[in-house]
Short mmCIF file of C-alpha atoms and ligand atoms in Angstrom, two decimals:
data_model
loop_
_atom_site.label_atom_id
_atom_site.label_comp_id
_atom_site.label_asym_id
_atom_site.label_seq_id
_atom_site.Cartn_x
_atom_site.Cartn_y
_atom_site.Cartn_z
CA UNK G 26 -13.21 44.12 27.02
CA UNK G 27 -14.98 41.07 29.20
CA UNK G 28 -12.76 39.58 31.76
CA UNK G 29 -12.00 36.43 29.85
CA UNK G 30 -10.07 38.26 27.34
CA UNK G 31 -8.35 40.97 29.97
CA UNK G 32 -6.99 37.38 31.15
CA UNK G 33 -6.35 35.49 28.56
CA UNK G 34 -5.57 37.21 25.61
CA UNK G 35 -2.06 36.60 24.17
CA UNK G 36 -1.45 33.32 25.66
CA UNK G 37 -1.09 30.00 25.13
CA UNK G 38 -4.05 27.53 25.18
CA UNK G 39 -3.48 23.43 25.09
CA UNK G 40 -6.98 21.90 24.71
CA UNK G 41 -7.26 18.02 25.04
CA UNK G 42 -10.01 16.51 22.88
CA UNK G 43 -10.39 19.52 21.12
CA UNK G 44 -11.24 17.91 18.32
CA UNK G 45 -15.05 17.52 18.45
CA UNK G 46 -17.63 18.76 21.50
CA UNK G 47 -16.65 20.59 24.50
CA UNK G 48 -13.03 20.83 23.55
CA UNK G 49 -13.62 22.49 20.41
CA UNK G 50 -15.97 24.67 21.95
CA UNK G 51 -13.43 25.81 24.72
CA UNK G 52 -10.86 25.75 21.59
CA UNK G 53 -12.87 27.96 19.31
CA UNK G 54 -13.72 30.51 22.31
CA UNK G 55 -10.12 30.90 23.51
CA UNK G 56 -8.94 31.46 19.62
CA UNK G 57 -11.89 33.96 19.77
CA UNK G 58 -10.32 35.63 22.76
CA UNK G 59 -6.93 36.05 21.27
CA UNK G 60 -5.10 32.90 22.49
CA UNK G 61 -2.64 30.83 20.46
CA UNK G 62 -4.55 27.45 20.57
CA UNK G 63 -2.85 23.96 20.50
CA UNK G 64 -5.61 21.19 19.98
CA UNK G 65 -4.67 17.81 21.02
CA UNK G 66 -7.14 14.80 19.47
CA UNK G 67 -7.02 11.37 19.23
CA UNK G 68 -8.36 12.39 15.63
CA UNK G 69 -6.20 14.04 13.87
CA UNK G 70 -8.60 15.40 10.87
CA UNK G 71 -10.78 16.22 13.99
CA UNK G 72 -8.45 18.52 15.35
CA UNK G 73 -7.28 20.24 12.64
CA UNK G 74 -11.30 21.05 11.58
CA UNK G 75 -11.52 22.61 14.76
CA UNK G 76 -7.98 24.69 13.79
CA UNK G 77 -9.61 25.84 10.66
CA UNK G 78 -12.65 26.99 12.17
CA UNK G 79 -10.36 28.87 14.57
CA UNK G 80 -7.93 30.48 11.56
CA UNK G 81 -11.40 31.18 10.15
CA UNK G 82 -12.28 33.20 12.45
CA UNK G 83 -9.27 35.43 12.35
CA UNK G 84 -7.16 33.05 15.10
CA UNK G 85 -4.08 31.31 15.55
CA UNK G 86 -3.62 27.60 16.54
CA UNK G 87 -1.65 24.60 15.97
CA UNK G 88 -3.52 20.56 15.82
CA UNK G 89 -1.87 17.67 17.28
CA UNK G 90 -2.70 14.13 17.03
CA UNK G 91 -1.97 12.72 20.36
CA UNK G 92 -3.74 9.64 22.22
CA UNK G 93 -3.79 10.88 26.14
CA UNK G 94 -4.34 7.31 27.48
CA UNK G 95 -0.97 7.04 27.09
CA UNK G 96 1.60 9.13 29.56
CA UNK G 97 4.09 9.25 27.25
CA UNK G 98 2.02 11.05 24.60
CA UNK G 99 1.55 13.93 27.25
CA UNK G 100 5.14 14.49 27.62
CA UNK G 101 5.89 14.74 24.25
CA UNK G 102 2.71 17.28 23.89
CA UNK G 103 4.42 18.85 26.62
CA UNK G 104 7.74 18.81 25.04
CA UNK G 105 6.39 20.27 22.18
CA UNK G 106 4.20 23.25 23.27
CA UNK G 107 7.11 24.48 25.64
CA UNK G 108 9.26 24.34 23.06
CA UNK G 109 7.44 26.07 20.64
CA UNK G 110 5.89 28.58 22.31
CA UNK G 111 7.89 28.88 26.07
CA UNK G 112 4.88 28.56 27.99
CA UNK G 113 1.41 27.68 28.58
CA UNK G 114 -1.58 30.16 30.03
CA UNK G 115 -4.67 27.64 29.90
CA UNK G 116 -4.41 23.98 30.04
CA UNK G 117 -7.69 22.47 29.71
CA UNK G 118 -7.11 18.57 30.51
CA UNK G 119 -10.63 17.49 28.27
CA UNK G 120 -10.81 14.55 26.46
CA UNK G 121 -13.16 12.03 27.67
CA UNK G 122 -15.02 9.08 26.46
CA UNK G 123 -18.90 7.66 27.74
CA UNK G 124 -18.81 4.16 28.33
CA UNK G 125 -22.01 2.20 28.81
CA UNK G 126 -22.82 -1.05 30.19
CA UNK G 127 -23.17 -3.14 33.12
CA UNK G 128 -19.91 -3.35 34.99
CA UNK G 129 -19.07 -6.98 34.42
CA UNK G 130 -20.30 -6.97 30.49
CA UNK G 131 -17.77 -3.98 29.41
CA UNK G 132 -14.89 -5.84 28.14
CA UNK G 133 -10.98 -5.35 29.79
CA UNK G 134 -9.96 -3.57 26.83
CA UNK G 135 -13.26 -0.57 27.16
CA UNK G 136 -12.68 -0.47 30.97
CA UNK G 137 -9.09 0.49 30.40
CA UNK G 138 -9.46 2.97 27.88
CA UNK G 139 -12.17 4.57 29.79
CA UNK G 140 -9.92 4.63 33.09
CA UNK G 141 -6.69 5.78 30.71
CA UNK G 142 -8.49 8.75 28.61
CA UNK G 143 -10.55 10.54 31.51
CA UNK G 144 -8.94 9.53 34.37
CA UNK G 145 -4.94 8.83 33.42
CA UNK G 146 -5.46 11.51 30.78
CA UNK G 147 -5.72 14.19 33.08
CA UNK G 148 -3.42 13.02 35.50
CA UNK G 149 -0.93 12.74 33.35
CA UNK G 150 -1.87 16.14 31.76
CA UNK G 151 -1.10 17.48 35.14
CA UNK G 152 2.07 15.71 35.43
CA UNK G 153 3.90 16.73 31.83
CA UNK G 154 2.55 20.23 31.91
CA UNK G 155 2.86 21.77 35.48
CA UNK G 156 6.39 21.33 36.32
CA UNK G 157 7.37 23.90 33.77
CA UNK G 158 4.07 25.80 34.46
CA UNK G 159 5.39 26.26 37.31
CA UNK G 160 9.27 27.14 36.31
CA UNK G 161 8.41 30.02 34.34
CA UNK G 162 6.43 31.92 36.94
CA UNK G 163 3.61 32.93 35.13
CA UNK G 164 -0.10 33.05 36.22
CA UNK G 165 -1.83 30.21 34.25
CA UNK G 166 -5.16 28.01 34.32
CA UNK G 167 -5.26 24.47 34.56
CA UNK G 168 -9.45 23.21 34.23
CA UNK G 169 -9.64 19.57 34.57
CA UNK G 170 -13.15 17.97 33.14
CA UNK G 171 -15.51 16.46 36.15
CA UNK G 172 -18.95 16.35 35.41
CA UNK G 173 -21.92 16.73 37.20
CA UNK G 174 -21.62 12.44 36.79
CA UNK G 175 -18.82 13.15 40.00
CA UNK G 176 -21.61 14.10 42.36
CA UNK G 177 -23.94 11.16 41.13
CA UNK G 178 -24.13 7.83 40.47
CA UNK G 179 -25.55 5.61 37.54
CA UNK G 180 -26.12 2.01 36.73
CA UNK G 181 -24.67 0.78 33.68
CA UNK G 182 -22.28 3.94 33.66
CA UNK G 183 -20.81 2.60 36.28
CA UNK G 184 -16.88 2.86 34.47
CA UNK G 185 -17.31 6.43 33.51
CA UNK G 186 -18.93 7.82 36.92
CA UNK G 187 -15.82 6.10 38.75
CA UNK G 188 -13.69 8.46 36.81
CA UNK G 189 -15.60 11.49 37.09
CA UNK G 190 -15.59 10.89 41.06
CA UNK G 191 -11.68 10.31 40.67
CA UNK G 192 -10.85 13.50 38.35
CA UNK G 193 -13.60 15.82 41.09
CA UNK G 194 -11.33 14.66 43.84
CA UNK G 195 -7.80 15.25 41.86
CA UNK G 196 -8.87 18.67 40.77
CA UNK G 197 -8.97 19.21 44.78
CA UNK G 198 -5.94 17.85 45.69
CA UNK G 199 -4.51 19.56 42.92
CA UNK G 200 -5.87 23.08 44.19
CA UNK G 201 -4.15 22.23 47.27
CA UNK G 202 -1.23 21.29 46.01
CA UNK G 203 -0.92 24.41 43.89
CA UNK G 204 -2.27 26.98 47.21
CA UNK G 205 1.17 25.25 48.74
CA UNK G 206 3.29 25.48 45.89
CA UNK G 207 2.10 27.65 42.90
CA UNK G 208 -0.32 29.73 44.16
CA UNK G 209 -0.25 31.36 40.57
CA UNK G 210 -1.69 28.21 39.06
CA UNK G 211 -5.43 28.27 39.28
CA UNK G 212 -7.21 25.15 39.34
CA UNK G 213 -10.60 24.56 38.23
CA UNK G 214 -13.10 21.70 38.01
CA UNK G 215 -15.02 21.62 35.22
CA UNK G 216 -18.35 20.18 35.74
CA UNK G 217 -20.68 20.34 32.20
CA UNK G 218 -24.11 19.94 33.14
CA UNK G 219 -25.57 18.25 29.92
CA UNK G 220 -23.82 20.14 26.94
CA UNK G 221 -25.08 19.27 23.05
CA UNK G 222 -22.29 17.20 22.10
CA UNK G 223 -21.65 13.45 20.49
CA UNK G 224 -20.61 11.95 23.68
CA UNK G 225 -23.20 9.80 23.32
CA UNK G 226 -23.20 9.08 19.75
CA UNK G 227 -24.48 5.15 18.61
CA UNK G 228 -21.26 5.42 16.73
CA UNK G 229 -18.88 5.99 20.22
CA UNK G 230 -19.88 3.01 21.28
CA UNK G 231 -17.80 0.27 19.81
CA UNK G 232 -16.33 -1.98 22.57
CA UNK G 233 -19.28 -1.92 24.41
CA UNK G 234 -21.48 -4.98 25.09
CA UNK G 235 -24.37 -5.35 22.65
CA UNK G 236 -26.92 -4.29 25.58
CA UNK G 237 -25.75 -0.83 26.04
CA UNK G 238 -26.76 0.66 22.75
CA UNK G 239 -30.59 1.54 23.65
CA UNK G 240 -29.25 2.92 26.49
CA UNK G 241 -26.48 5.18 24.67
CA UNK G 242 -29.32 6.06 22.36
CA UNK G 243 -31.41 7.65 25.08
CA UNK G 244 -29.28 9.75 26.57
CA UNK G 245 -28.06 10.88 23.29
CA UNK G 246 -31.38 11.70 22.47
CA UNK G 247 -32.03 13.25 25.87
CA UNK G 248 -28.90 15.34 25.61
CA UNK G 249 -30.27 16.40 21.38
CA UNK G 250 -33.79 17.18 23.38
CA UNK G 251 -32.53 19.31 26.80
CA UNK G 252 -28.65 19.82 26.28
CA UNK G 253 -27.16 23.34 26.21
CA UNK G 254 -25.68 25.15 23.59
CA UNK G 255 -22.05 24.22 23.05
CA UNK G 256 -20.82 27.06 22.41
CA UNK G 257 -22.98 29.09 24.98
CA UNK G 258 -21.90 26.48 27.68
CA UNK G 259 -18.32 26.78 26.18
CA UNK G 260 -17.99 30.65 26.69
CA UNK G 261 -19.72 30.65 30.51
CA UNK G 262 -17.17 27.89 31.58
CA UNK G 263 -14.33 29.90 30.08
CA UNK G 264 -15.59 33.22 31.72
CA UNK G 265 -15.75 31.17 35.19
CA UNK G 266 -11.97 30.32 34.93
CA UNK G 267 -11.07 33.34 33.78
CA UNK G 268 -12.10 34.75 37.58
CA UNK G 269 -10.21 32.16 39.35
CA UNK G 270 -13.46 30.04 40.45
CA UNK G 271 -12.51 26.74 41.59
CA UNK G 272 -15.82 25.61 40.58
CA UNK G 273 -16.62 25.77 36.70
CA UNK G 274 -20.51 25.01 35.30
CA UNK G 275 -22.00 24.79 32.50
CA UNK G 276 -25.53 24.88 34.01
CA UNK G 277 -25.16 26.12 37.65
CA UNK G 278 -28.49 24.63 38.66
CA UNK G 279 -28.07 21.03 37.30
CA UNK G 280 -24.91 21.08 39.49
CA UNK G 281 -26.71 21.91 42.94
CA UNK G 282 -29.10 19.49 42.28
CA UNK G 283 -26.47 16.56 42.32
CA UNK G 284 -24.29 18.00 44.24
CA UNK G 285 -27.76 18.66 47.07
CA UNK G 286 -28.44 14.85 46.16
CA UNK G 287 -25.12 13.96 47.00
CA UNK G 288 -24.93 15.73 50.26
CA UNK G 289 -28.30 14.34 51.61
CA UNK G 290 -26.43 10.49 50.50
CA UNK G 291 -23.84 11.01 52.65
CA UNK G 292 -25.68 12.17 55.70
CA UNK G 293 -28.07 9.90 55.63
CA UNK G 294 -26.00 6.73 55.10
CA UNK G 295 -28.65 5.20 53.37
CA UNK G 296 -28.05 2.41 50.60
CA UNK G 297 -28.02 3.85 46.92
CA UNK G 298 -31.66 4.69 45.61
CA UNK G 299 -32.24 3.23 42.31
CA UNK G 300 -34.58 6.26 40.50
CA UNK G 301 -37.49 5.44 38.09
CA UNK G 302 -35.27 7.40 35.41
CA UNK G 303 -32.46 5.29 35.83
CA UNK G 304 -34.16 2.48 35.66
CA UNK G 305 -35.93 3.84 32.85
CA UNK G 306 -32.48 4.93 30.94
CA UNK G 307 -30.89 1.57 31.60
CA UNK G 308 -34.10 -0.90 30.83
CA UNK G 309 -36.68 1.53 28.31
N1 NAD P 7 -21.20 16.82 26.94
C1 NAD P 7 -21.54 16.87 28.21
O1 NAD P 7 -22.67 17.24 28.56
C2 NAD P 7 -20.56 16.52 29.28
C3 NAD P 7 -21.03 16.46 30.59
C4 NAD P 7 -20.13 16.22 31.61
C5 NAD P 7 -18.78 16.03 31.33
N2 NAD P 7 -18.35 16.06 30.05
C6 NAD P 7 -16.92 15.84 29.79
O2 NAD P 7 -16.43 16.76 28.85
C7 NAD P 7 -15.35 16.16 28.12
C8 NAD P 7 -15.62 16.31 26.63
O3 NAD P 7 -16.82 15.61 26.34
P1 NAD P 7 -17.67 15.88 25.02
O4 NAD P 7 -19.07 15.73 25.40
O5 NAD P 7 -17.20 17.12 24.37
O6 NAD P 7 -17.25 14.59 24.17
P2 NAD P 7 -17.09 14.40 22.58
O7 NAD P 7 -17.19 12.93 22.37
O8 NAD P 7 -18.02 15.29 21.84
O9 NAD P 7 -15.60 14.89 22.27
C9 NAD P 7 -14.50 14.25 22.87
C10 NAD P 7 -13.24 14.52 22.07
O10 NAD P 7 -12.15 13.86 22.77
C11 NAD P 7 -11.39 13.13 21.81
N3 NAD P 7 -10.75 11.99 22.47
C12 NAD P 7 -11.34 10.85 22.91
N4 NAD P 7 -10.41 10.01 23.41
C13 NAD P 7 -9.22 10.63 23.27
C14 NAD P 7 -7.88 10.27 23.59
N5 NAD P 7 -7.59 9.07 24.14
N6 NAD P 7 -6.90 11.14 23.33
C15 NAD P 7 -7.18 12.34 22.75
N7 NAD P 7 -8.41 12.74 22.41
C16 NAD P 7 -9.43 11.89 22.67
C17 NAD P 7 -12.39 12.70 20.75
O11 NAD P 7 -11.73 12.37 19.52
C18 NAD P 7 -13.28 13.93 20.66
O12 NAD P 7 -12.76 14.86 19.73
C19 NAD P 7 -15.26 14.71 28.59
O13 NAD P 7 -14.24 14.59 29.57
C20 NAD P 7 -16.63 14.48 29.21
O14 NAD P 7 -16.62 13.49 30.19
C21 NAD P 7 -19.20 16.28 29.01
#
């Protein structure tokens, strides 16, 4: 049997956003594996597709509409799943929206829902979950999604890098916090690479100003043209938690290169570089 299902086979799963993308991916694989999955989506007929692909497949899981920009809506998830089912093994804190556009064009309402759902979401994941995580004892996996967008930086992405950067450096605190307190509790960053997925779908981008479509249609070109395979991507970040690495990829090497990038930034001090593909991305 691989390692992913020696681990977590039997358990519980709660997937945000496991309606559509990378959360349905990671949902379909852990059903695969033999966990009870709970998907969370802002979309309910979303989530309970990805439940009947799951039953479909000979598994077992449950679809919740919830809206994670909203604390509240975690606790009562929360509520819910430890009520139901006594504890959780896998808590993948996923749902995440792109938002595109220069940083003084993207309206109040766009920057707050971006800041709510990736940033708030998974903070607030953390918060309703882990207290009774903790209280039961059990060994259990909590993988909170960065990106390789936490190591880099992009014009005109501006309000989705900010959280990426914010969720990288939560996932570490939150390691620590757990080594001190729950040593159990295994944290993971998840950092995707460029996974196939509608992230950057024409159709995600209501809210956004008028500007920012060209732009959201090349990269969701680019990721049709060079992403990885969901569900390939889905099963390698899966087998990464499953042996307690901190650090989760989708595509190993894209990581190291922004990561590298990153590193060189901050030792050399120098002001941020403005690349011929960004410029190209942002302008055509
Ligand atoms: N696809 C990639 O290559 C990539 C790269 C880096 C990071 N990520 C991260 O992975 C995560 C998933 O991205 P994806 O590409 O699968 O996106 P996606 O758009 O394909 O799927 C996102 C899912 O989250 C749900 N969702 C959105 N807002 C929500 C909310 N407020 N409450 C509950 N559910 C909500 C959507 O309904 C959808 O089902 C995001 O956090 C994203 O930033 C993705």
């Amino acid at each position: 049997m691989a390692q992913d299902a020696d681990v977590f086979a039997g358990g519980v799963a709660v997937i945000t956003g496991g309606g559509a993308g990378i959360g349905a991916g990671l949902a379909r694989r852990a059903g695969a594996l033999g966990m009870t999955v709970v998907v969370a989506d802002l979309n309910a007929a979303a989530a309970q597709a990805t439940v009947d692909a799951i039953a479909r497949a000979g598994g077992t899981a449950e679809a919740i509409a919830i809206d994670v920009a909203i604390p509240a809506e975690l606790d009562r998830l929360a509520d819910h799943v430890f009520s139901a089912y006594g504890d959780v093994r896998l808590l993948i804190n996923n749902a995440g929206i792109e938002t595109v556009g220069f940083t003084w064009e993207v309206p109040a309402a766009r920057w707050e829902a971006t800041l709510n759902t990736n940033l708030h979401g998974v903070i607030h994941g953390v918060r309703a979950f882990v207290p009774r995580m903790i209280a039961t004892g059990k060994a259990a996996w909590i993988g909170n999604l960065s990106s390789v967008g936490g190591f880099s930086i992009m014009p005109a992405q501006t309000a989705y890098i900010v959280t990426k950067h914010a969720v990288q450096s939560f996932s570490e605190c939150l390691y620590l916090e757990m080594a001190l307190k729950a040593p159990q509790i295994h944290v993971s960053a998840i950092i995707p690479g460029m996974v196939k997925t509608d992230i950057f779908n024409p159709e995600a981008g209501a809210g956004e100003p008028p500007n920012a479509a060209a732009h959201r249609r090349r990269m969701f070109d680019m990721m049709r043209e060079h992403g990885m395979d969901l569900d390939l991507g889905c099963q390698v970040m899966l087998e990464q938690m499953a042996a307690n690495t901190f650090w989760v990829h989708s595509q190993p090497e894209m990581s190291q290169q922004m990561i590298a990038g990153r590193i060189a930034f901050l030792q050399g001090q120098t002001a941020p570089e403005l690349t011929a593909a960004a410029r190209q991305i942002v302008e055509g």
